[in-house]
Amino acid sequence: MSRCSARPGAVVAIAVATLLGPLTVHAAPRPIAIAIVIDDLGYNAAETRAATQLPGAVACSFLPDAPYTHRYADEAHARGKEVLLHLPLAPIDARKAQPQPLPTGAPDVTRNAELTRMLAAVPHVDGVNNHQGSLATSSRPAMRWLMHALLLHHIGYFIDSYTSARSVAYPMARAYGMPSIRRDVFLDNTATPAAINAQFDELLRQARHHGYAVAIGHPHPATLKVLAQRLPQLAAQGIVLLPPSRLIAHYEPAPQPATVALRYSGRLHAPPQAPTTVASDAP
């Protein structure tokens, strides 16, 4: 006895399926998503500790030479949070450079050595975002060099903190095939609870409009308090907090593949070579 004769309804189902043709299965819509990075960590122990203890997948970005960076980068990693190097880059006003930025105009050997040192100063680095950098991120040669160097260090992603409207860091990262995203909202340029709540609302507004958004904040007591209050409310609002790597991988449009000439042969002291080909969106 065939299965069809044992189950007469199956014959009807097969006939209907034949008439209708193949079924189209629609994937469930992606949830609205945000990522949040807390910058400038490592100088104040209490504030840095509090940032690593925020609920959810808040990422922690550490300055390389801060006294508490190593300890709390370890702690953030142990708590399952993504760790970033908050890479000091040159601002337009050199008098405001603090701490000492990566030397933009130095010989390649000097820049390579300093970048390697900064990366080594922050354990468990998943990604990099820029500290200051209004001058450096607006320089195409500087960003070509940086993205090429970060690829050689196997850095997972780059977040353009977007400290200047002239920044080319994000398109240059995409041109080199580096997973990347650009900051949408600063949470605490004005570090009062009312202003931070308003910026958090703006983050959610942009996320609802675009499907996702990225915010950067700092370990101000008011920022940490607002986040501790509002992050647990996200699920009820239909919004998911993701680590930056997952937000970039699942929400950010993938760059066109770039073939970069990695001609170091493992020698990071050698100057980066120009890419043989870059993506169509290369600046």
PDB file of C-alpha atoms in Angstrom:
ATOM      1  CA  MET A   1       0.000   0.000   0.000  1.00  0.00           C
ATOM      2  CA  SER A   2       1.426   3.339  -1.014  1.00  0.00           C
ATOM      3  CA  ARG A   3       1.646   6.325   1.312  1.00  0.00           C
ATOM      4  CA  CYS A   4      -0.832   8.158  -0.908  1.00  0.00           C
ATOM      5  CA  SER A   5      -3.444   5.444  -0.641  1.00  0.00           C
ATOM      6  CA  ALA A   6      -2.889   5.312   3.105  1.00  0.00           C
ATOM      7  CA  ARG A   7      -3.367   9.100   3.368  1.00  0.00           C
ATOM      8  CA  PRO A   8      -5.963  10.301   0.791  1.00  0.00           C
ATOM      9  CA  GLY A   9      -5.422  13.924   1.819  1.00  0.00           C
ATOM     10  CA  ALA A  10      -1.891  13.691   0.513  1.00  0.00           C
ATOM     11  CA  VAL A  11      -3.190  13.297  -3.041  1.00  0.00           C
ATOM     12  CA  VAL A  12      -5.171  16.504  -2.729  1.00  0.00           C
ATOM     13  CA  ALA A  13      -2.192  18.316  -1.247  1.00  0.00           C
ATOM     14  CA  ILE A  14       0.056  17.180  -4.083  1.00  0.00           C
ATOM     15  CA  ALA A  15      -2.498  18.280  -6.663  1.00  0.00           C
ATOM     16  CA  VAL A  16      -2.886  21.707  -5.088  1.00  0.00           C
ATOM     17  CA  ALA A  17       0.877  22.135  -4.858  1.00  0.00           C
ATOM     18  CA  THR A  18       1.196  21.196  -8.522  1.00  0.00           C
ATOM     19  CA  LEU A  19      -1.370  23.797  -9.543  1.00  0.00           C
ATOM     20  CA  LEU A  20       0.104  26.558  -7.403  1.00  0.00           C
ATOM     21  CA  GLY A  21       3.699  25.865  -8.327  1.00  0.00           C
ATOM     22  CA  PRO A  22       6.656  26.096  -5.926  1.00  0.00           C
ATOM     23  CA  LEU A  23       5.980  27.828  -2.651  1.00  0.00           C
ATOM     24  CA  THR A  24       7.889  30.993  -1.881  1.00  0.00           C
ATOM     25  CA  VAL A  25       9.269  31.040   1.641  1.00  0.00           C
ATOM     26  CA  HIS A  26       9.768  34.551   2.951  1.00  0.00           C
ATOM     27  CA  ALA A  27      12.460  35.073   5.550  1.00  0.00           C
ATOM     28  CA  ALA A  28      11.370  36.683   8.760  1.00  0.00           C
ATOM     29  CA  PRO A  29      12.124  40.419   8.759  1.00  0.00           C
ATOM     30  CA  ARG A  30      15.262  41.427  10.587  1.00  0.00           C
ATOM     31  CA  PRO A  31      14.663  43.103  13.914  1.00  0.00           C
ATOM     32  CA  ILE A  32      15.537  46.757  14.288  1.00  0.00           C
ATOM     33  CA  ALA A  33      19.068  46.796  15.697  1.00  0.00           C
ATOM     34  CA  ILE A  34      21.489  49.165  17.375  1.00  0.00           C
ATOM     35  CA  ALA A  35      25.103  49.000  18.501  1.00  0.00           C
ATOM     36  CA  ILE A  36      26.594  51.155  21.249  1.00  0.00           C
ATOM     37  CA  VAL A  37      30.283  51.797  21.891  1.00  0.00           C
ATOM     38  CA  ILE A  38      31.608  53.439  25.043  1.00  0.00           C
ATOM     39  CA  ASP A  39      34.812  55.362  24.261  1.00  0.00           C
ATOM     40  CA  ASP A  40      37.713  56.761  26.253  1.00  0.00           C
ATOM     41  CA  LEU A  41      37.941  53.848  28.672  1.00  0.00           C
ATOM     42  CA  GLY A  42      40.958  53.107  30.824  1.00  0.00           C
ATOM     43  CA  TYR A  43      41.717  56.331  32.680  1.00  0.00           C
ATOM     44  CA  ASN A  44      39.120  56.353  35.450  1.00  0.00           C
ATOM     45  CA  ALA A  45      38.873  52.977  37.182  1.00  0.00           C
ATOM     46  CA  ALA A  46      35.367  53.390  38.599  1.00  0.00           C
ATOM     47  CA  GLU A  47      33.861  54.714  35.364  1.00  0.00           C
ATOM     48  CA  THR A  48      35.638  52.099  33.256  1.00  0.00           C
ATOM     49  CA  ARG A  49      34.452  49.305  35.536  1.00  0.00           C
ATOM     50  CA  ALA A  50      30.880  50.614  35.368  1.00  0.00           C
ATOM     51  CA  ALA A  51      31.016  50.692  31.563  1.00  0.00           C
ATOM     52  CA  THR A  52      32.106  47.051  31.407  1.00  0.00           C
ATOM     53  CA  GLN A  53      29.150  46.159  33.651  1.00  0.00           C
ATOM     54  CA  LEU A  54      26.456  47.760  31.484  1.00  0.00           C
ATOM     55  CA  PRO A  55      23.758  45.291  30.446  1.00  0.00           C
ATOM     56  CA  GLY A  56      23.827  43.657  27.054  1.00  0.00           C
ATOM     57  CA  ALA A  57      26.260  43.843  24.176  1.00  0.00           C
ATOM     58  CA  VAL A  58      27.634  47.341  24.787  1.00  0.00           C
ATOM     59  CA  ALA A  59      31.136  47.432  23.266  1.00  0.00           C
ATOM     60  CA  CYS A  60      34.066  48.894  25.199  1.00  0.00           C
ATOM     61  CA  SER A  61      36.746  51.000  23.490  1.00  0.00           C
ATOM     62  CA  PHE A  62      40.011  51.527  25.372  1.00  0.00           C
ATOM     63  CA  LEU A  63      42.748  54.101  24.947  1.00  0.00           C
ATOM     64  CA  PRO A  64      46.075  52.305  24.546  1.00  0.00           C
ATOM     65  CA  ASP A  65      48.151  54.029  27.222  1.00  0.00           C
ATOM     66  CA  ALA A  66      45.568  54.462  29.972  1.00  0.00           C
ATOM     67  CA  PRO A  67      46.513  52.935  33.343  1.00  0.00           C
ATOM     68  CA  TYR A  68      43.435  50.699  33.679  1.00  0.00           C
ATOM     69  CA  THR A  69      43.121  49.594  30.070  1.00  0.00           C
ATOM     70  CA  HIS A  70      44.670  46.146  30.378  1.00  0.00           C
ATOM     71  CA  ARG A  71      42.756  45.183  33.521  1.00  0.00           C
ATOM     72  CA  TYR A  72      39.326  46.235  32.322  1.00  0.00           C
ATOM     73  CA  ALA A  73      39.775  45.104  28.728  1.00  0.00           C
ATOM     74  CA  ASP A  74      40.337  41.667  30.237  1.00  0.00           C
ATOM     75  CA  GLU A  75      37.199  42.115  32.333  1.00  0.00           C
ATOM     76  CA  ALA A  76      35.085  43.329  29.415  1.00  0.00           C
ATOM     77  CA  HIS A  77      36.210  40.351  27.344  1.00  0.00           C
ATOM     78  CA  ALA A  78      35.396  37.972  30.201  1.00  0.00           C
ATOM     79  CA  ARG A  79      31.894  39.457  30.322  1.00  0.00           C
ATOM     80  CA  GLY A  80      31.412  38.695  26.634  1.00  0.00           C
ATOM     81  CA  LYS A  81      31.697  42.283  25.422  1.00  0.00           C
ATOM     82  CA  GLU A  82      33.583  43.274  22.304  1.00  0.00           C
ATOM     83  CA  VAL A  83      36.797  45.189  22.936  1.00  0.00           C
ATOM     84  CA  LEU A  84      38.064  47.962  20.673  1.00  0.00           C
ATOM     85  CA  LEU A  85      41.258  49.948  20.457  1.00  0.00           C
ATOM     86  CA  HIS A  86      40.270  53.612  20.660  1.00  0.00           C
ATOM     87  CA  LEU A  87      43.005  54.638  18.258  1.00  0.00           C
ATOM     88  CA  PRO A  88      44.319  58.188  18.755  1.00  0.00           C
ATOM     89  CA  LEU A  89      44.490  59.958  15.395  1.00  0.00           C
ATOM     90  CA  ALA A  90      45.577  63.480  14.572  1.00  0.00           C
ATOM     91  CA  PRO A  91      42.981  66.256  15.001  1.00  0.00           C
ATOM     92  CA  ILE A  92      42.970  69.434  12.934  1.00  0.00           C
ATOM     93  CA  ASP A  93      44.050  71.435  15.970  1.00  0.00           C
ATOM     94  CA  ALA A  94      47.266  69.722  17.055  1.00  0.00           C
ATOM     95  CA  ARG A  95      47.055  71.484  20.428  1.00  0.00           C
ATOM     96  CA  LYS A  96      44.009  69.364  21.249  1.00  0.00           C
ATOM     97  CA  ALA A  97      45.718  66.054  20.528  1.00  0.00           C
ATOM     98  CA  GLN A  98      45.415  63.992  23.687  1.00  0.00           C
ATOM     99  CA  PRO A  99      46.849  61.423  24.012  1.00  0.00           C
ATOM    100  CA  GLN A 100      49.647  61.491  21.459  1.00  0.00           C
ATOM    101  CA  PRO A 101      48.120  60.373  18.141  1.00  0.00           C
ATOM    102  CA  LEU A 102      49.437  57.921  15.606  1.00  0.00           C
ATOM    103  CA  PRO A 103      51.995  59.981  13.653  1.00  0.00           C
ATOM    104  CA  THR A 104      50.282  60.641  10.325  1.00  0.00           C
ATOM    105  CA  GLY A 105      53.254  62.108   8.479  1.00  0.00           C
ATOM    106  CA  ALA A 106      55.965  59.877   9.940  1.00  0.00           C
ATOM    107  CA  PRO A 107      57.883  57.273   7.939  1.00  0.00           C
ATOM    108  CA  ASP A 108      56.022  53.995   7.470  1.00  0.00           C
ATOM    109  CA  VAL A 109      58.395  52.134   9.740  1.00  0.00           C
ATOM    110  CA  THR A 110      57.586  54.548  12.581  1.00  0.00           C
ATOM    111  CA  ARG A 111      53.843  54.377  12.010  1.00  0.00           C
ATOM    112  CA  ASN A 112      53.879  50.596  11.821  1.00  0.00           C
ATOM    113  CA  ALA A 113      55.825  50.317  15.054  1.00  0.00           C
ATOM    114  CA  GLU A 114      53.477  52.685  16.889  1.00  0.00           C
ATOM    115  CA  LEU A 115      50.310  51.032  15.587  1.00  0.00           C
ATOM    116  CA  THR A 116      51.651  47.625  16.581  1.00  0.00           C
ATOM    117  CA  ARG A 117      52.454  48.939  20.055  1.00  0.00           C
ATOM    118  CA  MET A 118      49.000  50.461  20.505  1.00  0.00           C
ATOM    119  CA  LEU A 119      47.240  47.295  19.403  1.00  0.00           C
ATOM    120  CA  ALA A 120      49.354  45.235  21.777  1.00  0.00           C
ATOM    121  CA  ALA A 121      48.465  47.561  24.665  1.00  0.00           C
ATOM    122  CA  VAL A 122      44.779  46.556  24.507  1.00  0.00           C
ATOM    123  CA  PRO A 123      44.149  42.825  24.974  1.00  0.00           C
ATOM    124  CA  HIS A 124      41.402  40.980  23.090  1.00  0.00           C
ATOM    125  CA  VAL A 125      40.987  43.632  20.379  1.00  0.00           C
ATOM    126  CA  ASP A 126      37.998  42.853  18.160  1.00  0.00           C
ATOM    127  CA  GLY A 127      37.883  46.159  16.314  1.00  0.00           C
ATOM    128  CA  VAL A 128      39.188  49.715  16.123  1.00  0.00           C
ATOM    129  CA  ASN A 129      37.555  53.128  16.214  1.00  0.00           C
ATOM    130  CA  ASN A 130      39.225  56.503  16.024  1.00  0.00           C
ATOM    131  CA  HIS A 131      39.805  58.880  18.919  1.00  0.00           C
ATOM    132  CA  GLN A 132      39.710  62.477  17.615  1.00  0.00           C
ATOM    133  CA  GLY A 133      41.230  62.271  14.128  1.00  0.00           C
ATOM    134  CA  SER A 134      39.495  65.108  12.282  1.00  0.00           C
ATOM    135  CA  LEU A 135      42.728  65.689  10.334  1.00  0.00           C
ATOM    136  CA  ALA A 136      43.812  62.094   9.806  1.00  0.00           C
ATOM    137  CA  THR A 137      40.415  60.717   8.803  1.00  0.00           C
ATOM    138  CA  SER A 138      40.006  63.408   6.138  1.00  0.00           C
ATOM    139  CA  SER A 139      43.270  62.318   4.477  1.00  0.00           C
ATOM    140  CA  ARG A 140      42.916  59.660   1.801  1.00  0.00           C
ATOM    141  CA  PRO A 141      46.596  58.650   1.930  1.00  0.00           C
ATOM    142  CA  ALA A 142      46.468  58.321   5.724  1.00  0.00           C
ATOM    143  CA  MET A 143      43.318  56.196   5.597  1.00  0.00           C
ATOM    144  CA  ARG A 144      44.659  54.027   2.779  1.00  0.00           C
ATOM    145  CA  TRP A 145      47.687  53.316   4.911  1.00  0.00           C
ATOM    146  CA  LEU A 146      45.645  52.669   8.055  1.00  0.00           C
ATOM    147  CA  MET A 147      43.112  50.292   6.518  1.00  0.00           C
ATOM    148  CA  HIS A 148      45.831  48.329   4.807  1.00  0.00           C
ATOM    149  CA  ALA A 149      47.755  48.079   8.077  1.00  0.00           C
ATOM    150  CA  LEU A 150      44.663  47.013  10.059  1.00  0.00           C
ATOM    151  CA  LEU A 151      44.003  44.248   7.549  1.00  0.00           C
ATOM    152  CA  LEU A 152      47.522  42.990   8.070  1.00  0.00           C
ATOM    153  CA  HIS A 153      46.892  42.905  11.806  1.00  0.00           C
ATOM    154  CA  HIS A 154      43.712  40.863  11.198  1.00  0.00           C
ATOM    155  CA  ILE A 155      41.477  43.429  12.892  1.00  0.00           C
ATOM    156  CA  GLY A 156      37.826  42.402  12.697  1.00  0.00           C
ATOM    157  CA  TYR A 157      36.259  45.762  11.869  1.00  0.00           C
ATOM    158  CA  PHE A 158      36.661  49.534  11.900  1.00  0.00           C
ATOM    159  CA  ILE A 159      34.119  52.048  13.209  1.00  0.00           C
ATOM    160  CA  ASP A 160      34.446  55.563  11.864  1.00  0.00           C
ATOM    161  CA  SER A 161      33.708  57.739  14.897  1.00  0.00           C
ATOM    162  CA  TYR A 162      32.927  60.432  12.325  1.00  0.00           C
ATOM    163  CA  THR A 163      34.521  63.318  14.162  1.00  0.00           C
ATOM    164  CA  SER A 164      34.607  65.286  10.913  1.00  0.00           C
ATOM    165  CA  ALA A 165      32.088  65.578   8.091  1.00  0.00           C
ATOM    166  CA  ARG A 166      35.103  65.333   5.761  1.00  0.00           C
ATOM    167  CA  SER A 167      36.064  61.881   7.005  1.00  0.00           C
ATOM    168  CA  VAL A 168      36.900  59.329   4.324  1.00  0.00           C
ATOM    169  CA  ALA A 169      37.640  56.548   6.817  1.00  0.00           C
ATOM    170  CA  TYR A 170      34.425  54.619   6.182  1.00  0.00           C
ATOM    171  CA  PRO A 171      34.560  54.577   2.360  1.00  0.00           C
ATOM    172  CA  MET A 172      38.283  53.814   2.469  1.00  0.00           C
ATOM    173  CA  ALA A 173      37.686  50.875   4.810  1.00  0.00           C
ATOM    174  CA  ARG A 174      35.037  49.545   2.425  1.00  0.00           C
ATOM    175  CA  ALA A 175      37.364  50.016  -0.522  1.00  0.00           C
ATOM    176  CA  TYR A 176      39.908  47.767   1.156  1.00  0.00           C
ATOM    177  CA  GLY A 177      37.332  45.147   2.138  1.00  0.00           C
ATOM    178  CA  MET A 178      37.521  46.002   5.838  1.00  0.00           C
ATOM    179  CA  PRO A 179      34.188  45.406   7.625  1.00  0.00           C
ATOM    180  CA  SER A 180      33.171  48.891   8.679  1.00  0.00           C
ATOM    181  CA  ILE A 181      30.387  51.177   9.817  1.00  0.00           C
ATOM    182  CA  ARG A 182      30.012  54.860  10.611  1.00  0.00           C
ATOM    183  CA  ARG A 183      28.751  56.365  13.842  1.00  0.00           C
ATOM    184  CA  ASP A 184      25.263  57.853  13.620  1.00  0.00           C
ATOM    185  CA  VAL A 185      24.735  59.440  17.042  1.00  0.00           C
ATOM    186  CA  PHE A 186      26.918  60.814  19.823  1.00  0.00           C
ATOM    187  CA  LEU A 187      25.006  60.208  23.025  1.00  0.00           C
ATOM    188  CA  ASP A 188      26.631  62.720  25.311  1.00  0.00           C
ATOM    189  CA  ASN A 189      28.147  65.766  23.655  1.00  0.00           C
ATOM    190  CA  THR A 190      26.049  67.431  26.338  1.00  0.00           C
ATOM    191  CA  ALA A 191      26.428  65.170  29.368  1.00  0.00           C
ATOM    192  CA  THR A 192      23.146  65.843  31.148  1.00  0.00           C
ATOM    193  CA  PRO A 193      20.428  63.204  31.676  1.00  0.00           C
ATOM    194  CA  ALA A 194      17.908  65.157  29.598  1.00  0.00           C
ATOM    195  CA  ALA A 195      20.304  65.609  26.677  1.00  0.00           C
ATOM    196  CA  ILE A 196      21.484  61.994  26.789  1.00  0.00           C
ATOM    197  CA  ASN A 197      17.915  60.700  26.849  1.00  0.00           C
ATOM    198  CA  ALA A 198      17.116  62.903  23.859  1.00  0.00           C
ATOM    199  CA  GLN A 199      20.097  61.503  21.967  1.00  0.00           C
ATOM    200  CA  PHE A 200      19.104  57.961  22.889  1.00  0.00           C
ATOM    201  CA  ASP A 201      15.671  58.713  21.445  1.00  0.00           C
ATOM    202  CA  GLU A 202      17.403  59.976  18.296  1.00  0.00           C
ATOM    203  CA  LEU A 203      19.376  56.718  18.111  1.00  0.00           C
ATOM    204  CA  LEU A 204      16.136  54.725  18.215  1.00  0.00           C
ATOM    205  CA  ARG A 205      14.509  57.036  15.662  1.00  0.00           C
ATOM    206  CA  GLN A 206      17.356  56.522  13.212  1.00  0.00           C
ATOM    207  CA  ALA A 207      17.355  52.775  13.833  1.00  0.00           C
ATOM    208  CA  ARG A 208      13.635  52.569  13.092  1.00  0.00           C
ATOM    209  CA  HIS A 209      14.095  54.652   9.943  1.00  0.00           C
ATOM    210  CA  HIS A 210      17.128  52.815   8.538  1.00  0.00           C
ATOM    211  CA  GLY A 211      16.765  49.422  10.222  1.00  0.00           C
ATOM    212  CA  TYR A 212      19.896  49.911  12.320  1.00  0.00           C
ATOM    213  CA  ALA A 213      22.059  52.631  13.845  1.00  0.00           C
ATOM    214  CA  VAL A 214      25.277  53.076  15.816  1.00  0.00           C
ATOM    215  CA  ALA A 215      25.906  55.304  18.823  1.00  0.00           C
ATOM    216  CA  ILE A 216      29.051  56.308  20.665  1.00  0.00           C
ATOM    217  CA  GLY A 217      29.076  57.470  24.257  1.00  0.00           C
ATOM    218  CA  HIS A 218      31.560  58.083  27.026  1.00  0.00           C
ATOM    219  CA  PRO A 219      31.838  56.881  30.611  1.00  0.00           C
ATOM    220  CA  HIS A 220      30.230  59.957  32.135  1.00  0.00           C
ATOM    221  CA  PRO A 221      28.160  59.072  35.209  1.00  0.00           C
ATOM    222  CA  ALA A 222      25.038  60.481  33.538  1.00  0.00           C
ATOM    223  CA  THR A 223      25.615  58.411  30.387  1.00  0.00           C
ATOM    224  CA  LEU A 224      26.135  55.218  32.341  1.00  0.00           C
ATOM    225  CA  LYS A 225      23.009  55.862  34.410  1.00  0.00           C
ATOM    226  CA  VAL A 226      20.812  56.546  31.380  1.00  0.00           C
ATOM    227  CA  LEU A 227      22.071  53.432  29.600  1.00  0.00           C
ATOM    228  CA  ALA A 228      21.565  51.265  32.673  1.00  0.00           C
ATOM    229  CA  GLN A 229      17.955  52.458  32.764  1.00  0.00           C
ATOM    230  CA  ARG A 230      17.116  52.300  29.074  1.00  0.00           C
ATOM    231  CA  LEU A 231      18.953  49.267  27.729  1.00  0.00           C
ATOM    232  CA  PRO A 232      16.700  46.764  29.562  1.00  0.00           C
ATOM    233  CA  GLN A 233      13.681  48.419  27.886  1.00  0.00           C
ATOM    234  CA  LEU A 234      14.851  47.748  24.316  1.00  0.00           C
ATOM    235  CA  ALA A 235      13.297  44.301  23.914  1.00  0.00           C
ATOM    236  CA  ALA A 236       9.845  45.621  24.812  1.00  0.00           C
ATOM    237  CA  GLN A 237      10.338  48.309  22.145  1.00  0.00           C
ATOM    238  CA  GLY A 238      11.139  45.723  19.487  1.00  0.00           C
ATOM    239  CA  ILE A 239      14.814  46.687  19.232  1.00  0.00           C
ATOM    240  CA  VAL A 240      17.830  44.438  19.659  1.00  0.00           C
ATOM    241  CA  LEU A 241      21.252  45.551  20.923  1.00  0.00           C
ATOM    242  CA  LEU A 242      24.014  43.828  18.960  1.00  0.00           C
ATOM    243  CA  PRO A 243      27.796  43.848  19.265  1.00  0.00           C
ATOM    244  CA  PRO A 244      29.341  45.882  16.445  1.00  0.00           C
ATOM    245  CA  SER A 245      30.721  42.840  14.632  1.00  0.00           C
ATOM    246  CA  ARG A 246      27.253  41.300  14.282  1.00  0.00           C
ATOM    247  CA  LEU A 247      25.597  44.564  13.326  1.00  0.00           C
ATOM    248  CA  ILE A 248      28.164  45.103  10.581  1.00  0.00           C
ATOM    249  CA  ALA A 249      27.973  41.503   9.359  1.00  0.00           C
ATOM    250  CA  HIS A 250      24.175  41.285   9.211  1.00  0.00           C
ATOM    251  CA  TYR A 251      22.995  44.849   8.557  1.00  0.00           C
ATOM    252  CA  GLU A 252      25.709  46.877   6.856  1.00  0.00           C
ATOM    253  CA  PRO A 253      25.847  46.374   3.062  1.00  0.00           C
ATOM    254  CA  ALA A 254      28.887  44.302   2.221  1.00  0.00           C
ATOM    255  CA  PRO A 255      31.633  46.143   0.327  1.00  0.00           C
ATOM    256  CA  GLN A 256      32.663  44.896  -3.070  1.00  0.00           C
ATOM    257  CA  PRO A 257      35.566  42.462  -2.711  1.00  0.00           C
ATOM    258  CA  ALA A 258      38.904  44.193  -2.869  1.00  0.00           C
ATOM    259  CA  THR A 259      42.146  42.529  -3.814  1.00  0.00           C
ATOM    260  CA  VAL A 260      44.789  44.152  -1.678  1.00  0.00           C
ATOM    261  CA  ALA A 261      48.449  43.538  -2.401  1.00  0.00           C
ATOM    262  CA  LEU A 262      49.689  42.269   0.960  1.00  0.00           C
ATOM    263  CA  ARG A 263      53.375  42.353   0.178  1.00  0.00           C
ATOM    264  CA  TYR A 264      54.754  42.447   3.673  1.00  0.00           C
ATOM    265  CA  SER A 265      55.680  38.769   3.778  1.00  0.00           C
ATOM    266  CA  GLY A 266      54.926  39.038   7.482  1.00  0.00           C
ATOM    267  CA  ARG A 267      57.231  42.046   7.937  1.00  0.00           C
ATOM    268  CA  LEU A 268      55.076  44.751   9.504  1.00  0.00           C
ATOM    269  CA  HIS A 269      57.953  47.212   9.421  1.00  0.00           C
ATOM    270  CA  ALA A 270      57.760  47.390   5.628  1.00  0.00           C
ATOM    271  CA  PRO A 271      55.710  50.176   4.014  1.00  0.00           C
ATOM    272  CA  PRO A 272      52.244  49.222   2.751  1.00  0.00           C
ATOM    273  CA  GLN A 273      51.959  48.796  -0.993  1.00  0.00           C
ATOM    274  CA  ALA A 274      49.121  50.210  -3.065  1.00  0.00           C
ATOM    275  CA  PRO A 275      46.238  47.789  -3.694  1.00  0.00           C
ATOM    276  CA  THR A 276      46.236  46.064  -7.046  1.00  0.00           C
ATOM    277  CA  THR A 277      42.459  46.524  -7.239  1.00  0.00           C
ATOM    278  CA  VAL A 278      39.975  48.165  -4.935  1.00  0.00           C
ATOM    279  CA  ALA A 279      36.216  48.166  -4.669  1.00  0.00           C
ATOM    280  CA  SER A 280      34.079  50.223  -6.974  1.00  0.00           C
ATOM    281  CA  ASP A 281      33.243  52.566  -4.100  1.00  0.00           C
ATOM    282  CA  ALA A 282      36.880  53.469  -3.487  1.00  0.00           C
ATOM    283  CA  PRO A 283      37.212  57.220  -2.958  1.00  0.00           C
TER     284      PRO A 283
END
